[in-house]
Amino acid sequence: MRNRIALSYAALIVAESIIWFAGLAVVGSILGLGGSPIPWVILLILFGSGAASAWIFGGARGDATTIALVQGGVALVAVYLTMASTTVGDTWTFKIAWPIDMFGGSYDSEGVADLIIGLLASTAVWYRTQKLIASVDVPSQLKRDFKIGTTVMAIALITELSVGFGIGITPLLIPFFGVSLIGMAASRLPPSDDAGNASWPTVIGISVFTILAVGALGGLLTGRYGNTGVRGLVALWGGFVDALLWVLRWPIEIAMRVLLAIIDWLKERFGEEETPPEEIGAAAPEPPAFDTVAEQAETATEFALGALRWPLSILLILIVFFILVFAYRRFSSRSGSDEDSDRESIRGDADAKADMMKLLSSLVPGWLRGGKSRSMWRWPEGEKGVAEVFLLYFDTLAHAIKRGMVFDPNITPNERIQALAVFLPDAPVDAVTSRFNAACYGGQPTDAGEVDRPRQAVETAAQTPKPEL
């Protein structure tokens, strides 16, 4: 896909601008300022200007001091114009002389607060854009923005409902989720333009459009019919809980009858029996009330069912939740069972279902994903003669690390030979490293006998006393 990097950065800039606007809107609403002091469009322009400045000056050649001064001047102009476009009070105006109005008494306390918050936010936004462009891990940044932005947007919506007036969040919901999903997908597309990758932009577009359409339709239905659907779901769930309680009623009532019968038997067996004096001419005694136990059991059953309603509902929700988690883990483990091809991008020859599961699973918290624990080392398990060499080299590293060697993943195996020789002085580290390079970079297998001999030598060297350094 052409221009995938530019598309990823553009999506990142738009998503960041919406997140910052939502955060400023929450702060402004809490402080009684009526929302964000900087309109979203102005924030987007500021983000774009900062990104363009970082892109241009980051690759410029020349005197570093001169470049820094010019870039600082551009930042000053951008922040100044942003402050001139802030919303002071209830209306938006462009005031080029805003410092004079700020210190000259033209604004009240709320207007001054708007300008101060806007100035701090504009400076922070410019600094943020420099970090975004300097970042090389755009997919991870987009995932973080999606998670953080979802939380911030939810807080902003709750704030909007609490203050009772609009703060400009609702119109930005669909753009935020749209650009975030498109950016996360585009950032994982391969740089090549082969025929196998030509269908992925269409798949991404249809998928994002479907998700946004379903969300928009749900929002329209909720706005049109209110909480009718939610009340229907609550009524359906309540009916299910009532049916389950009706099934549980009979064993509970039987248990209550047995318990009350045991209590009565204990009273008759160990209680003191009082015989009332007989009265002459008294009326005949009434027959005993045989349904006393039944009434008590029914009363106790009703009390138990009422006490069980909410705990049972919570327990059922947890059961359904963990069933969904278990099903997701099973499905994701089947989709990503091939550990030899760790998908870090969407490729034309890859399994689309597995790639989409990889993208979706990255948005899910880690404790939901599960999966088996992975070793620190990875090796091609299916290649005979190559896997054994990998394991030999990794065992050599493990012995050296246990003896005090600091593992540096940024150096090559050849650069690590000297350190291995220090901590395993009698081990054939040169031969082990040579065989590892041949297996790792050339795919050359080694006979089992040629692997066993250096392994025994490494094990023997690991048993010797540690060298004094």
Coordinates of C-alpha atoms in Angstrom, one line a residue, residues 95-447:
K95 CA -7.6 38.4 18.6
I96 CA -4.1 39.0 17.4
A97 CA -3.3 41.3 20.4
W98 CA -4.4 38.8 23.0
P99 CA -1.4 39.5 25.4
I100 CA -2.5 43.2 25.6
D101 CA -6.1 42.1 26.3
M102 CA -5.0 39.6 28.8
F103 CA -2.9 41.9 30.9
G104 CA -4.9 45.1 30.2
G105 CA -8.0 44.0 32.0
S106 CA -10.2 43.3 29.0
Y107 CA -11.0 39.8 30.2
D108 CA -12.6 38.7 33.4
S109 CA -11.1 35.9 35.6
E110 CA -12.7 33.2 33.5
G111 CA -11.2 34.6 30.3
V112 CA -7.8 34.9 31.8
A113 CA -8.1 31.3 33.0
D114 CA -9.0 30.2 29.4
L115 CA -5.9 31.9 28.1
I116 CA -3.6 30.5 30.8
I117 CA -4.9 26.9 30.2
G118 CA -4.7 27.4 26.4
L119 CA -1.1 28.7 26.6
L120 CA 0.0 25.7 28.7
A121 CA -1.8 23.2 26.5
S122 CA -0.5 24.7 23.3
T123 CA 3.1 24.5 24.6
A124 CA 2.6 20.9 25.7
V125 CA 1.0 20.0 22.4
W126 CA 3.9 21.4 20.4
Y127 CA 6.3 19.4 22.5
R128 CA 4.1 16.3 22.1
T129 CA 4.2 16.6 18.3
Q130 CA 8.0 16.6 18.3
K131 CA 8.0 13.3 20.3
L132 CA 5.4 11.7 18.0
I133 CA 7.4 12.4 14.9
A134 CA 10.6 11.2 16.5
S135 CA 8.8 7.9 17.5
V136 CA 9.7 5.0 15.4
D137 CA 7.0 2.6 16.8
V138 CA 3.9 4.1 15.3
P139 CA 1.7 0.9 15.7
S140 CA 2.3 0.7 19.4
Q141 CA 1.6 4.4 19.8
L142 CA -1.7 4.1 17.9
K143 CA -2.7 1.2 20.2
R144 CA -1.9 3.2 23.3
D145 CA -3.8 6.2 21.9
F146 CA -6.8 4.0 21.2
K147 CA -6.9 2.7 24.7
I148 CA -6.2 6.0 26.4
G149 CA -8.5 7.9 24.0
T150 CA -11.4 5.5 24.7
T151 CA -11.1 6.1 28.4
V152 CA -10.8 9.9 28.0
M153 CA -13.8 10.0 25.6
A154 CA -15.8 8.0 28.1
I155 CA -14.9 10.4 30.9
A156 CA -15.7 13.4 28.7
L157 CA -19.1 12.0 27.9
I158 CA -19.9 11.4 31.5
T159 CA -18.7 15.0 32.2
E160 CA -21.0 16.3 29.4
L161 CA -24.0 14.5 31.0
S162 CA -23.0 15.9 34.4
V163 CA -22.7 19.6 33.5
G164 CA -25.9 19.5 31.4
F165 CA -24.5 21.2 28.2
G166 CA -22.6 20.1 25.2
I167 CA -18.8 20.4 25.2
G168 CA -18.2 19.2 21.7
I169 CA -17.4 15.5 22.4
T170 CA -20.2 13.7 20.6
P171 CA -19.4 14.8 17.1
L172 CA -15.8 13.5 17.5
L173 CA -16.7 10.0 18.5
I174 CA -16.9 8.5 15.0
P175 CA -13.9 10.4 13.7
F176 CA -11.8 9.2 16.6
F177 CA -12.6 5.5 16.3
G178 CA -12.5 5.7 12.5
V179 CA -9.0 7.2 12.3
S180 CA -7.7 5.0 15.1
L181 CA -8.8 1.8 13.4
I182 CA -7.6 2.9 10.0
G183 CA -4.3 4.0 11.4
M184 CA -3.7 0.8 13.4
A185 CA -4.4 -1.3 10.3
A186 CA -2.4 0.8 7.9
S187 CA 0.6 0.9 10.2
R188 CA 0.9 -2.9 9.9
L189 CA 0.6 -3.1 6.1
P190 CA 3.9 -4.2 4.4
P191 CA 5.8 -1.6 2.4
S192 CA 5.7 -3.6 -0.8
D193 CA 3.0 -3.1 -3.4
D194 CA 2.6 -6.7 -4.7
A195 CA -0.6 -8.0 -5.9
G196 CA -1.2 -10.0 -2.8
N197 CA -1.5 -6.9 -0.7
A198 CA -3.8 -5.0 -3.0
S199 CA -6.9 -6.3 -1.4
W200 CA -6.0 -5.2 2.2
P201 CA -7.0 -1.5 1.8
T202 CA -10.4 -2.6 0.7
V203 CA -10.8 -5.1 3.6
I204 CA -9.7 -2.4 6.0
G205 CA -12.1 0.2 4.6
I206 CA -15.1 -2.2 4.6
S207 CA -14.2 -3.4 8.2
V208 CA -13.9 0.1 9.6
F209 CA -17.0 1.3 7.8
T210 CA -19.0 -1.6 9.1
I211 CA -17.9 -1.0 12.7
L212 CA -18.6 2.7 12.5
A213 CA -22.0 2.1 10.8
V214 CA -23.1 -0.3 13.5
G215 CA -22.0 2.2 16.2
A216 CA -23.7 5.1 14.5
L217 CA -26.9 3.0 14.0
G218 CA -26.9 2.0 17.7
G219 CA -26.4 5.6 18.7
L220 CA -29.3 6.8 16.5
L221 CA -31.6 4.1 17.8
T222 CA -30.7 5.0 21.3
G223 CA -31.3 8.6 20.7
R224 CA -34.7 7.9 19.0
Y225 CA -36.1 5.3 21.3
G226 CA -34.3 6.2 24.5
N227 CA -33.3 3.3 26.8
T228 CA -36.1 1.0 25.6
G229 CA -33.6 -1.5 24.3
V230 CA -31.6 -1.4 27.6
R231 CA -34.7 -1.8 29.6
G232 CA -35.7 -4.8 27.4
L233 CA -32.4 -6.4 28.0
V234 CA -32.7 -5.8 31.8
A235 CA -36.2 -7.3 31.8
L236 CA -35.0 -10.3 29.8
W237 CA -32.1 -10.8 32.3
G238 CA -34.5 -10.4 35.2
G239 CA -36.8 -13.1 33.8
F240 CA -33.9 -15.5 33.4
V241 CA -32.8 -14.9 37.0
D242 CA -36.5 -15.4 38.2
A243 CA -36.7 -18.7 36.3
L244 CA -33.5 -19.9 37.8
L245 CA -34.7 -18.9 41.3
W246 CA -38.0 -20.7 40.6
V247 CA -36.0 -23.9 39.9
L248 CA -33.9 -23.4 43.1
R249 CA -37.0 -22.7 45.2
W250 CA -37.8 -26.4 45.7
P251 CA -34.5 -27.7 46.9
I252 CA -34.2 -24.6 49.1
E253 CA -37.7 -25.1 50.6
I254 CA -36.9 -28.8 51.2
A255 CA -33.7 -27.9 52.9
M256 CA -35.5 -25.4 55.1
R257 CA -38.2 -28.0 56.1
V258 CA -35.5 -30.5 57.1
L259 CA -33.6 -27.8 59.0
L260 CA -36.7 -26.7 60.9
A261 CA -37.7 -30.2 61.6
I262 CA -34.3 -30.9 63.1
I263 CA -34.6 -27.7 65.2
D264 CA -38.0 -28.8 66.5
W265 CA -36.7 -32.3 67.3
L266 CA -33.8 -30.9 69.2
K267 CA -36.2 -28.7 71.2
E268 CA -38.4 -31.6 72.1
R269 CA -35.3 -33.8 72.9
F270 CA -33.3 -31.4 75.0
G271 CA -35.8 -28.7 75.9
E272 CA -37.5 -28.4 79.3
E273 CA -41.1 -29.5 79.0
E274 CA -43.7 -27.4 81.0
T275 CA -47.0 -28.9 81.8
P276 CA -49.7 -26.2 82.4
P277 CA -52.1 -26.8 85.3
E278 CA -55.4 -28.3 84.3
E279 CA -58.4 -26.1 84.8
I280 CA -61.7 -27.6 85.8
G281 CA -64.4 -27.0 83.3
A282 CA -62.0 -25.7 80.7
A283 CA -62.7 -26.2 77.1
A284 CA -61.2 -29.0 75.1
P285 CA -57.7 -28.2 73.7
E286 CA -57.5 -27.2 70.1
P287 CA -55.9 -29.6 67.6
P288 CA -52.2 -28.8 67.0
A289 CA -51.3 -26.7 64.0
F290 CA -49.6 -29.1 61.7
D291 CA -48.7 -26.5 59.1
T292 CA -46.5 -24.4 61.4
V293 CA -43.3 -26.0 60.0
A294 CA -44.5 -25.5 56.4
E295 CA -45.3 -21.8 57.0
Q296 CA -41.9 -21.2 58.6
A297 CA -40.2 -23.1 55.8
E298 CA -42.0 -21.0 53.2
T299 CA -41.2 -17.8 54.9
A300 CA -37.5 -18.8 55.2
T301 CA -37.5 -19.8 51.6
E302 CA -38.8 -16.4 50.4
F303 CA -36.2 -14.7 52.5
A304 CA -33.4 -16.9 51.1
L305 CA -34.5 -16.3 47.5
G306 CA -34.7 -12.5 48.0
A307 CA -31.2 -12.6 49.5
L308 CA -29.8 -14.7 46.7
R309 CA -31.2 -12.6 43.8
W310 CA -28.4 -10.0 43.5
P311 CA -25.5 -12.4 44.4
L312 CA -26.9 -14.9 41.9
S313 CA -27.1 -12.2 39.2
I314 CA -23.5 -11.1 39.8
L315 CA -22.3 -14.7 39.8
L316 CA -24.1 -15.4 36.5
I317 CA -22.5 -12.3 34.9
L318 CA -19.1 -13.4 36.0
I319 CA -19.7 -16.9 34.6
V320 CA -20.8 -15.5 31.3
F321 CA -17.8 -13.2 31.2
F322 CA -15.3 -16.0 32.0
I323 CA -16.9 -18.2 29.4
L324 CA -16.4 -15.5 26.8
V325 CA -12.8 -15.1 28.0
F326 CA -12.2 -18.8 27.7
A327 CA -13.7 -19.0 24.3
Y328 CA -11.6 -16.0 23.1
R329 CA -8.5 -17.7 24.4
R330 CA -9.3 -20.9 22.6
F331 CA -10.0 -19.1 19.4
S332 CA -7.0 -16.9 19.5
S333 CA -4.7 -19.9 20.4
R334 CA -6.0 -21.8 17.4
S335 CA -5.5 -18.7 15.1
G336 CA -2.0 -18.0 16.4
S337 CA -0.7 -21.6 16.9
D338 CA 2.1 -21.2 14.3
E339 CA 4.9 -19.7 16.4
D340 CA 7.4 -19.9 13.6
S341 CA 5.6 -17.0 11.8
D342 CA 5.2 -14.2 14.3
R343 CA 3.0 -11.8 12.4
E344 CA 4.1 -8.2 12.9
S345 CA 2.5 -6.9 9.7
I346 CA -0.4 -7.8 7.4
R347 CA 1.0 -9.7 4.5
G348 CA -0.6 -10.7 1.3
D349 CA 0.3 -14.4 1.7
A350 CA -0.8 -14.5 5.3
D351 CA -4.0 -15.8 6.9
A352 CA -6.4 -12.8 7.1
K353 CA -8.3 -14.3 10.0
A354 CA -5.1 -14.8 12.1
D355 CA -3.8 -11.3 11.2
M356 CA -7.1 -9.6 12.2
M357 CA -7.1 -11.6 15.5
K358 CA -3.6 -10.4 16.1
L359 CA -4.8 -6.8 15.6
L360 CA -7.8 -7.3 17.8
S361 CA -5.9 -9.1 20.6
S362 CA -3.5 -6.2 20.8
L363 CA -6.4 -4.0 22.0
V364 CA -7.3 -6.5 24.7
P365 CA -5.7 -6.4 28.2
G366 CA -2.8 -8.9 28.5
W367 CA -4.5 -11.0 31.3
L368 CA -7.4 -11.7 28.8
R369 CA -5.1 -13.0 26.1
G370 CA -3.6 -15.8 28.2
G371 CA -1.6 -18.2 26.2
K372 CA 1.3 -20.4 27.2
S373 CA 4.5 -18.8 28.7
R374 CA 7.3 -18.3 26.3
S375 CA 10.9 -18.9 26.8
M376 CA 13.5 -16.1 26.6
W377 CA 15.0 -17.8 23.6
R378 CA 13.3 -18.8 20.3
W379 CA 14.6 -21.4 17.9
P380 CA 13.2 -23.3 14.8
E381 CA 11.9 -26.4 16.5
G382 CA 11.1 -28.2 13.2
E383 CA 14.5 -28.0 11.6
K384 CA 16.7 -31.0 12.6
G385 CA 20.3 -30.2 13.1
V386 CA 19.6 -26.5 13.3
A387 CA 17.4 -26.5 16.4
E388 CA 20.1 -28.5 18.3
V389 CA 22.7 -25.9 17.5
F390 CA 20.4 -23.1 18.7
L391 CA 19.8 -24.9 21.9
L392 CA 23.6 -25.5 22.4
Y393 CA 24.3 -21.8 22.0
F394 CA 21.5 -20.8 24.3
D395 CA 22.6 -23.2 26.9
T396 CA 26.1 -21.8 26.7
L397 CA 24.7 -18.3 27.2
A398 CA 22.6 -19.5 30.1
H399 CA 25.6 -21.0 31.9
A400 CA 27.6 -17.8 31.3
I401 CA 24.8 -15.6 32.6
K402 CA 24.5 -17.8 35.8
R403 CA 28.2 -17.2 36.3
G404 CA 27.8 -13.4 36.2
M405 CA 27.9 -12.4 32.5
V406 CA 25.6 -9.5 31.6
F407 CA 23.6 -10.3 28.5
D408 CA 23.6 -7.5 26.0
P409 CA 21.0 -8.2 23.2
N410 CA 22.4 -5.4 21.0
I411 CA 25.7 -7.1 20.2
T412 CA 26.4 -9.9 17.6
P413 CA 27.4 -13.5 18.6
N414 CA 31.0 -12.8 17.3
E415 CA 31.2 -9.7 19.6
R416 CA 30.1 -11.9 22.5
I417 CA 32.8 -14.5 22.1
Q418 CA 35.3 -12.6 24.4
A419 CA 32.7 -12.4 27.3
L420 CA 31.8 -16.1 26.9
A421 CA 35.5 -17.0 27.0
V422 CA 35.9 -15.1 30.3
F423 CA 33.1 -16.7 32.1
L424 CA 33.5 -20.2 30.5
P425 CA 37.3 -20.3 30.0
D426 CA 37.5 -24.0 29.1
A427 CA 34.4 -24.1 26.8
P428 CA 34.8 -24.2 23.0
V429 CA 33.0 -20.9 22.6
D430 CA 34.6 -20.2 19.2
A431 CA 33.3 -23.5 17.7
V432 CA 29.8 -23.1 19.4
T433 CA 29.5 -19.5 18.0
S434 CA 30.7 -20.5 14.5
R435 CA 28.1 -23.3 14.3
F436 CA 25.4 -21.0 15.6
N437 CA 26.2 -18.4 13.0
A438 CA 26.0 -21.0 10.3
A439 CA 22.7 -22.4 11.6
C440 CA 21.1 -19.0 12.3
Y441 CA 22.2 -17.0 9.2
G442 CA 22.8 -19.8 6.7
G443 CA 20.4 -22.5 7.9
Q444 CA 23.2 -25.1 7.8
P445 CA 22.4 -28.2 9.9
T446 CA 25.0 -30.0 12.1
D447 CA 25.3 -33.7 12.9

